[in-house]
Coordinates of C-alpha atoms and ligand atoms in Angstrom, one line a residue:
M1 CA -4.0 3.5 -17.9
Y2 CA -4.0 2.2 -14.2
I3 CA -5.4 -1.7 -14.5
P4 CA -5.4 -3.5 -11.2
W5 CA -3.6 -6.5 -11.4
T6 CA -6.1 -8.2 -9.3
L7 CA -8.3 -7.6 -12.6
K8 CA -5.5 -8.4 -15.1
Y9 CA -4.6 -11.6 -13.7
K10 CA -7.9 -12.7 -12.8
P11 CA -8.3 -16.5 -13.4
K12 CA -10.6 -16.7 -16.7
T13 CA -10.7 -20.6 -16.5
L14 CA -10.9 -23.0 -13.7
S15 CA -7.6 -24.2 -14.4
E16 CA -6.2 -20.8 -13.5
V17 CA -7.8 -20.5 -9.8
I18 CA -4.8 -21.5 -7.3
G19 CA -5.7 -23.8 -4.5
N20 CA -9.2 -25.5 -3.4
R21 CA -9.2 -28.3 -5.9
A22 CA -11.4 -30.2 -3.5
A23 CA -13.9 -27.5 -3.3
I24 CA -13.7 -27.1 -7.1
E25 CA -14.1 -30.7 -7.8
K26 CA -17.4 -30.8 -5.7
I27 CA -18.8 -27.6 -7.4
L28 CA -18.4 -29.4 -10.9
G29 CA -20.2 -32.5 -9.7
W30 CA -23.1 -30.5 -8.6
I31 CA -23.5 -28.7 -11.8
R32 CA -23.0 -31.8 -13.5
E33 CA -26.2 -33.2 -11.6
W34 CA -28.1 -30.1 -13.1
N35 CA -27.5 -31.8 -16.6
R36 CA -29.5 -35.0 -15.2
G37 CA -32.7 -33.1 -14.0
I38 CA -33.0 -31.2 -10.8
P39 CA -30.7 -32.4 -8.2
K40 CA -31.8 -32.6 -4.5
R41 CA -30.0 -29.5 -3.4
R42 CA -30.5 -26.9 -6.0
A43 CA -28.6 -24.2 -4.3
L44 CA -24.6 -24.2 -3.4
F45 CA -23.4 -22.1 -0.6
L46 CA -20.0 -21.1 -1.2
H47 CA -18.3 -19.5 2.0
G48 CA -14.8 -18.7 3.1
P49 CA -12.4 -15.8 4.0
P50 CA -12.2 -12.7 1.7
G51 CA -9.7 -13.0 -1.4
V52 CA -9.5 -16.4 -1.8
G53 CA -11.2 -16.6 -5.2
K54 CA -14.8 -17.5 -4.3
T55 CA -16.2 -14.8 -6.8
V56 CA -13.7 -15.7 -9.5
T57 CA -14.2 -19.5 -9.4
I58 CA -17.8 -19.0 -10.3
E59 CA -17.1 -16.6 -12.9
A60 CA -14.6 -19.0 -14.4
L61 CA -17.0 -22.0 -14.0
A62 CA -19.8 -20.0 -16.1
N63 CA -17.0 -19.1 -18.5
D64 CA -15.8 -22.8 -18.9
L65 CA -19.3 -24.6 -19.1
D66 CA -20.6 -21.7 -21.5
M67 CA -23.0 -20.7 -19.2
E68 CA -24.7 -17.3 -18.7
L69 CA -24.0 -16.1 -15.7
I70 CA -26.5 -13.6 -13.7
E71 CA -24.7 -11.9 -10.7
S72 CA -25.8 -9.8 -8.1
N73 CA -23.9 -8.7 -5.2
A74 CA -24.4 -6.5 -1.8
S75 CA -25.4 -3.1 -3.5
D76 CA -28.3 -4.9 -5.5
Y77 CA -29.8 -6.2 -1.8
R78 CA -30.9 -2.8 -0.6
T79 CA -34.5 -3.5 -0.1
A80 CA -36.3 -6.7 0.2
D81 CA -38.1 -5.7 -3.1
A82 CA -34.8 -5.4 -5.0
V83 CA -33.9 -9.0 -3.6
R84 CA -37.7 -10.2 -5.2
R85 CA -36.7 -8.8 -8.6
I86 CA -33.4 -10.5 -8.8
A87 CA -34.9 -13.4 -7.4
G88 CA -37.2 -13.5 -10.2
R89 CA -34.6 -14.4 -12.7
A90 CA -34.1 -18.0 -11.2
S91 CA -37.4 -19.1 -12.4
E92 CA -36.0 -19.2 -16.2
Y93 CA -34.4 -22.3 -16.9
S94 CA -32.5 -21.4 -20.3
T95 CA -32.2 -18.2 -21.9
L96 CA -33.7 -17.3 -25.4
F97 CA -30.8 -18.7 -27.2
G98 CA -30.6 -21.8 -25.4
K99 CA -27.6 -21.2 -23.3
R100 CA -27.9 -22.3 -19.4
R101 CA -28.2 -20.1 -16.9
L102 CA -26.1 -19.7 -13.8
I103 CA -27.3 -17.4 -10.9
L104 CA -25.1 -15.7 -8.6
F105 CA -26.2 -13.8 -5.3
D106 CA -22.6 -13.0 -4.0
E107 CA -21.7 -11.0 -0.9
L108 CA -24.6 -12.1 1.2
D109 CA -23.1 -10.8 4.4
G110 CA -23.8 -7.5 2.8
I111 CA -27.7 -7.7 3.2
T112 CA -28.6 -5.4 6.0
G113 CA -30.8 -2.9 7.6
S114 CA -34.5 -3.2 6.0
A115 CA -34.1 -5.8 3.4
D116 CA -32.5 -8.0 6.1
R117 CA -34.9 -10.6 7.3
G118 CA -37.1 -10.2 4.4
G119 CA -34.3 -10.7 1.6
V120 CA -32.7 -13.8 3.3
R121 CA -36.4 -15.1 3.3
I122 CA -36.9 -14.6 -0.2
I123 CA -33.5 -16.0 -0.9
T124 CA -34.1 -19.2 1.0
E125 CA -37.5 -19.5 -1.2
V126 CA -35.5 -19.2 -4.2
A127 CA -32.9 -21.7 -3.3
R128 CA -35.7 -24.3 -2.7
K129 CA -37.5 -23.9 -5.9
T130 CA -35.2 -22.4 -8.4
R131 CA -35.2 -24.1 -11.7
C132 CA -31.6 -23.2 -12.4
P133 CA -28.6 -23.8 -10.6
L134 CA -27.7 -21.2 -8.0
V135 CA -25.1 -20.1 -6.1
L136 CA -24.9 -18.1 -2.7
I137 CA -21.5 -16.5 -1.6
A138 CA -20.8 -15.1 2.0
N139 CA -17.8 -14.7 4.0
N140 CA -19.4 -16.2 7.1
A141 CA -22.2 -18.6 6.4
Y142 CA -22.6 -19.6 10.0
D143 CA -24.0 -16.2 10.5
P144 CA -27.6 -17.3 12.7
R145 CA -29.4 -15.1 9.9
F146 CA -28.5 -18.3 7.4
S147 CA -29.4 -21.1 9.7
T148 CA -32.6 -21.9 7.5
L149 CA -30.9 -21.3 4.2
R150 CA -28.1 -23.4 5.0
R151 CA -30.2 -26.6 5.2
H152 CA -31.5 -26.3 1.7
C153 CA -27.8 -25.8 0.3
L154 CA -24.9 -27.9 -0.6
M155 CA -22.4 -26.2 1.7
V156 CA -18.5 -25.7 0.0
E157 CA -15.8 -24.0 1.9
F158 CA -13.1 -22.3 0.2
K159 CA -10.0 -22.1 2.2
K160 CA -6.7 -19.9 2.2
P161 CA -4.4 -21.2 -0.6
S162 CA -1.1 -21.8 0.9
K163 CA 1.9 -19.7 0.8
T164 CA 3.5 -21.8 -1.6
E165 CA 0.7 -21.6 -4.2
I166 CA 0.5 -17.8 -3.7
V167 CA 4.1 -17.7 -4.3
R168 CA 3.9 -19.5 -7.7
H169 CA 0.9 -17.3 -8.5
L170 CA 3.0 -14.1 -7.9
K171 CA 5.9 -15.4 -9.8
R172 CA 3.8 -16.2 -12.9
I173 CA 2.3 -12.3 -12.8
C174 CA 6.1 -11.1 -12.5
I175 CA 7.3 -13.3 -15.4
H176 CA 4.3 -11.7 -17.3
E177 CA 5.4 -8.2 -16.3
G178 CA 9.4 -8.7 -17.3
I179 CA 9.9 -8.4 -13.5
E180 CA 13.0 -10.7 -12.1
A181 CA 11.7 -11.2 -8.3
E182 CA 13.8 -12.8 -5.6
E183 CA 11.9 -15.9 -4.3
S184 CA 12.2 -14.3 -0.9
A185 CA 10.7 -11.0 -1.8
L186 CA 7.7 -13.3 -3.2
R187 CA 7.4 -15.1 0.1
F188 CA 7.6 -12.2 2.0
I189 CA 4.4 -10.8 0.4
A190 CA 3.0 -14.0 0.4
E191 CA 3.7 -14.3 4.3
R192 CA 2.1 -10.8 4.9
S193 CA -1.2 -11.4 2.8
G194 CA -2.3 -13.9 5.4
G195 CA -3.6 -16.3 2.7
D196 CA -5.7 -13.3 1.0
V197 CA -4.7 -13.9 -2.6
R198 CA -6.2 -10.5 -3.4
S199 CA -4.0 -8.5 -1.0
A200 CA -1.1 -10.3 -1.9
V201 CA -1.4 -9.2 -5.6
N202 CA -2.3 -5.7 -4.7
D203 CA 0.9 -5.4 -2.6
L204 CA 3.0 -6.9 -5.4
Q205 CA 1.8 -4.2 -7.6
A206 CA 2.6 -1.5 -5.4
L207 CA 5.8 -2.5 -4.6
A208 CA 7.0 -4.0 -8.2
Q209 CA 4.9 -2.3 -11.0
G210 CA 7.4 -0.8 -13.7
K211 CA 10.6 -2.6 -12.1
R212 CA 13.1 -5.1 -13.8
R213 CA 13.8 -6.4 -10.5
L214 CA 12.4 -7.1 -7.1
T215 CA 14.4 -7.9 -4.5
Y216 CA 13.9 -8.9 -0.7
E217 CA 15.5 -5.3 0.3
D218 CA 12.5 -3.8 -1.7
V219 CA 9.9 -5.4 0.3
S220 CA 11.5 -6.4 3.6
W221 CA 11.3 -2.5 4.7
L222 CA 7.9 -3.2 5.5
A223 CA 8.5 -5.8 8.2
G224 CA 7.9 -4.7 11.8
R225 CA 6.2 -1.3 10.7
D226 CA 3.2 -3.8 9.6
R227 CA -0.3 -2.6 9.7
K228 CA -2.1 -2.4 12.9
E229 CA -4.4 -0.6 10.9
A230 CA -3.3 -0.9 7.0
I231 CA -1.7 1.9 6.4
F232 CA -3.7 2.4 3.2
N233 CA -6.8 3.1 5.7
V234 CA -5.0 5.3 7.7
L235 CA -4.1 7.4 4.3
R236 CA -7.6 7.5 3.3
M237 CA -8.6 8.7 6.9
I238 CA -6.4 11.5 6.8
F239 CA -7.0 12.7 3.3
Y240 CA -10.8 12.1 3.1
A241 CA -11.8 12.5 6.9
K242 CA -15.2 14.3 7.8
D243 CA -13.4 16.4 10.0
A244 CA -10.0 17.6 11.4
E245 CA -10.4 15.6 14.6
T246 CA -10.9 12.3 12.8
S247 CA -7.9 13.0 10.6
R248 CA -5.6 13.8 13.4
R249 CA -6.7 10.6 15.3
A250 CA -5.2 8.7 12.4
V251 CA -1.6 9.0 13.5
N252 CA -2.5 6.7 16.4
M253 CA -4.0 4.0 14.2
A254 CA -0.9 3.9 12.2
D255 CA 1.5 1.5 12.8
V256 CA 4.4 3.3 11.7
D257 CA 6.6 6.5 13.3
P258 CA 5.4 9.7 12.4
D259 CA 8.4 10.4 10.3
M260 CA 7.3 7.2 8.3
L261 CA 4.0 8.6 8.0
F262 CA 5.0 12.0 6.7
E263 CA 6.7 9.9 3.8
W264 CA 3.5 8.0 3.1
I265 CA 1.6 11.2 3.2
Y266 CA 4.1 13.4 1.1
E267 CA 4.0 10.8 -1.5
N268 CA 0.6 10.1 -2.0
L269 CA -0.8 13.6 -1.8
P270 CA -0.1 14.5 -5.6
H271 CA -1.8 11.3 -7.1
Q272 CA -4.8 11.8 -4.9
I273 CA -5.6 15.6 -5.0
K274 CA -5.9 16.7 -8.7
D275 CA -7.0 20.3 -8.4
P276 CA -3.3 22.3 -8.4
K277 CA -4.7 25.2 -6.1
E278 CA -5.6 22.5 -3.6
L279 CA -2.7 20.6 -4.0
A280 CA -0.4 23.6 -3.1
A281 CA -2.7 24.6 -0.3
T282 CA -2.0 20.7 1.1
M283 CA 1.8 21.1 0.0
D284 CA 2.0 23.9 1.9
A285 CA 0.5 22.7 5.3
L286 CA 2.9 19.5 5.0
S287 CA 5.9 21.8 4.3
K288 CA 5.0 23.5 7.6
A289 CA 4.8 20.3 9.4
D290 CA 8.2 19.4 8.0
I291 CA 9.6 22.6 9.4
Y292 CA 8.3 21.8 13.0
R293 CA 9.7 18.4 12.5
K294 CA 13.1 19.5 11.9
R295 CA 12.7 22.2 14.8
V296 CA 11.7 19.4 17.1
R297 CA 15.0 17.5 15.8
T298 CA 17.3 20.4 16.6
T299 CA 16.1 21.8 19.7
Q300 CA 14.6 18.4 21.0
D301 CA 11.7 20.5 22.2
W302 CA 9.1 17.9 22.0
S303 CA 6.3 20.1 23.2
L304 CA 6.1 21.3 19.3
I305 CA 5.7 17.6 18.2
S306 CA 1.7 18.2 18.0
Y307 CA 2.3 21.2 15.6
F308 CA 4.1 18.7 13.3
L309 CA 1.3 16.0 13.8
D310 CA -1.6 18.0 13.7
L311 CA -0.2 19.8 10.3
M312 CA 0.2 16.5 8.3
T313 CA -2.9 15.5 9.1
A314 CA -5.5 17.9 10.0
G315 CA -3.6 20.7 8.1
V316 CA -3.7 18.5 4.9
T317 CA -7.3 17.3 5.6
V318 CA -8.7 21.1 5.8
S319 CA -6.7 22.3 2.6
W320 CA -8.7 20.6 0.2
S321 CA -12.4 20.0 -1.0
R322 CA -12.0 16.3 -0.2
R323 CA -14.0 15.0 -3.1
A324 CA -12.3 12.0 -4.6
R325 CA -12.7 11.9 -8.5
G326 CA -12.4 8.3 -9.6
W327 CA -10.3 5.9 -7.7
T328 CA -6.6 6.3 -7.3
P329 CA -4.7 3.7 -5.4
F330 CA -2.4 4.4 -2.8
K331 CA 1.3 4.1 -3.2
F332 CA 4.0 2.8 -1.2
P333 CA 6.6 5.8 -0.7
D334 CA 9.6 5.2 -3.2
R335 CA 11.4 8.6 -1.5
I336 CA 12.0 6.0 1.9
R337 CA 13.9 3.5 -0.2
T338 CA 15.8 6.0 -1.9
L339 CA 16.9 7.6 1.3
S340 CA 17.7 4.4 2.9
S341 CA 19.8 3.4 -0.3
G342 CA 21.5 6.7 0.2
K343 CA 22.3 5.9 3.9
G344 CA 23.8 2.6 2.5
E345 CA 25.9 4.5 -0.2
R346 CA 27.4 6.7 2.7
A347 CA 28.1 4.0 4.8
I348 CA 29.9 2.1 2.0
L349 CA 31.8 5.5 1.0
S350 CA 33.3 6.1 4.5
A351 CA 34.2 2.7 4.7
I352 CA 36.3 2.6 1.3
G353 CA 37.8 6.1 2.4
M354 CA 38.9 4.6 5.6
K355 CA 40.8 1.5 4.1
I356 CA 42.2 4.3 1.3
R357 CA 43.3 6.7 4.6
R358 CA 45.3 3.9 6.0
R359 CA 47.2 2.9 2.8
C360 CA 47.6 6.7 1.5
H361 CA 47.9 8.6 4.3
I362 CA 45.5 11.1 3.4
S363 CA 41.9 12.1 5.0
S364 CA 39.2 9.6 4.2
V365 CA 37.1 12.9 3.0
R366 CA 39.5 13.7 0.8
A367 CA 40.0 10.1 -0.3
I368 CA 36.2 10.1 -1.1
K369 CA 36.4 13.0 -3.2
E370 CA 40.1 12.5 -5.0
V371 CA 40.4 9.1 -5.1
I372 CA 37.3 7.0 -5.4
P373 CA 36.2 8.8 -8.6
Y374 CA 39.4 7.3 -10.0
L375 CA 39.0 3.7 -8.5
K376 CA 35.6 3.6 -10.1
V377 CA 36.9 4.1 -13.5
I378 CA 39.4 1.5 -13.1
F379 CA 37.2 -1.0 -11.4
Q380 CA 34.7 -0.5 -14.3
N381 CA 37.5 -0.8 -17.0
N382 CA 40.4 -3.0 -16.0
P383 CA 39.3 -6.0 -13.6
E384 CA 43.0 -6.9 -13.5
M385 CA 44.3 -3.8 -12.1
A386 CA 41.0 -3.6 -10.0
R387 CA 42.0 -7.2 -8.4
G388 CA 45.3 -6.0 -7.4
L389 CA 44.3 -2.7 -5.8
A390 CA 41.5 -4.4 -3.8
R391 CA 43.7 -7.0 -2.5
W392 CA 46.2 -4.1 -1.8
L393 CA 43.7 -1.5 0.0
D394 CA 41.9 -4.8 1.6
L395 CA 38.4 -4.2 0.2
D396 CA 35.7 -6.4 0.7
D397 CA 33.1 -7.7 -1.8
S398 CA 30.4 -5.2 -1.1
M399 CA 33.1 -2.4 -1.5
V400 CA 34.2 -4.2 -5.0
R401 CA 30.6 -4.5 -6.1
Y402 CA 30.0 -0.7 -5.1
L403 CA 33.1 0.5 -7.2
S404 CA 32.5 -1.9 -10.0
E405 CA 28.8 -0.5 -10.5
K406 CA 28.0 1.8 -13.1
D407 CA 25.9 4.7 -12.1
Ligands
ADP501 N1 -7.6 -18.7 -5.6 C1 -7.2 -17.8 -6.4 N2 -6.6 -17.7 -8.0 C2 -6.1 -17.1 -8.7 N3 -6.4 -15.7 -8.4 C3 -7.1 -15.2 -7.2 C4 -7.5 -16.4 -6.3 N4 -8.2 -16.0 -5.0 C5 -8.0 -14.5 -5.4 N5 -7.6 -14.0 -6.4 C6 -7.1 -12.7 -7.1 O1 -7.8 -11.9 -6.1 C7 -9.0 -11.3 -6.6 C8 -10.2 -11.4 -5.8 O2 -10.5 -12.6 -5.9 P1 -12.3 -12.7 -5.3 O3 -12.8 -14.2 -6.0 O4 -13.0 -11.8 -5.7 O5 -12.1 -13.4 -3.8 P2 -13.4 -13.5 -3.0 O6 -14.9 -13.4 -3.6 O7 -13.0 -14.7 -2.2 O8 -13.4 -12.4 -1.9 C9 -9.0 -11.9 -8.3 O9 -9.8 -11.2 -9.0 C10 -7.8 -12.7 -8.5 O10 -7.1 -11.5 -9.1
MG502 MG1 -16.2 -12.1 -3.7

């Protein structure tokens, strides 16, 4: 079963939350005030960028202090009435069983439309009168809609954890998953996340799940091809577009070249499309796209490129019903890694072939076919002899490593 690592490794206690120690101390101080009566500021307004642990901190707090947490979020704020109903809970100080209550209004940025004005006004009322601790969370507390509300709240800002802190968090996850990860690979992921822990953890999972080792090479190929529009969004646009035109436009939003985009689509299709007939139809569109792609390459006739692009986007979109069943995460394309390592292997083979040619006076093609297999046996079984051969053929470290590796 697929469990997002953001859930699996979600902090359960405050000590597991990374970064933001000062903010957490401030929250704890405020909640302690409630033990002595009703404090001056009855509501706490926690704000900061997405993915830095605002929600999980409040959940961990309730857990640590054994409080009953009553949570609501954007989907509960559709109408002012709905907001009023939720707000009603804030009048009860403790539960039937004497457990103290903590009320959380999360994702306040999500109050929109008809619930907007009325909703914020109701929440402001609750913030002034509540008889139990109330926490409000929003990304942007400085939205003018919240200006009155802010005056009644203790404002606490959550900041992006540092890169080092994120790396440490990723490292813990790797240890738990039995993955040996290079520090530089984790630093790269942390860097890319721009301080968003959620997206760092998601990237790590997409790149490393099921692996024993995670190297810098495994992740660095993402560099430069980075997301103008995050590639996952582009895939979503192509697979689930309303119409062919939207799907087609996605090509321009992707910050990867069309060949690369092809790989992303190819790799993700079977995971997104569950119906075998629909999968066959979309694969068919993709295979036709591939034919045009080849033809462009061999004939250099660039007028054909639009067939390639249209078939791999709109062609896929219109070949299935586009109803997602459940949530399936998009994957990083493995084939690209295999292809590029294939290229690396060919390069090293031909380099060794040249060395053999120089010494043995046979063609390097023949050397690759007839000599290298024997060299591999020797390098893997007789280090003494291998050392001598390496010196004689003048092989460098990477060549020796290649010959010594068991396939
Ligand atoms: N400071 C943090 N410490 C540990 N994990 C974090 C932190 N911030 C985010 N995460 C991870 O990202 C996920 C989303 O965090 P969340 O609290 O929902 O972010 P926010 O509410 O700030 O958008 C969590 O489930 C957790 O896995
Ligand atoms: Mg949140």
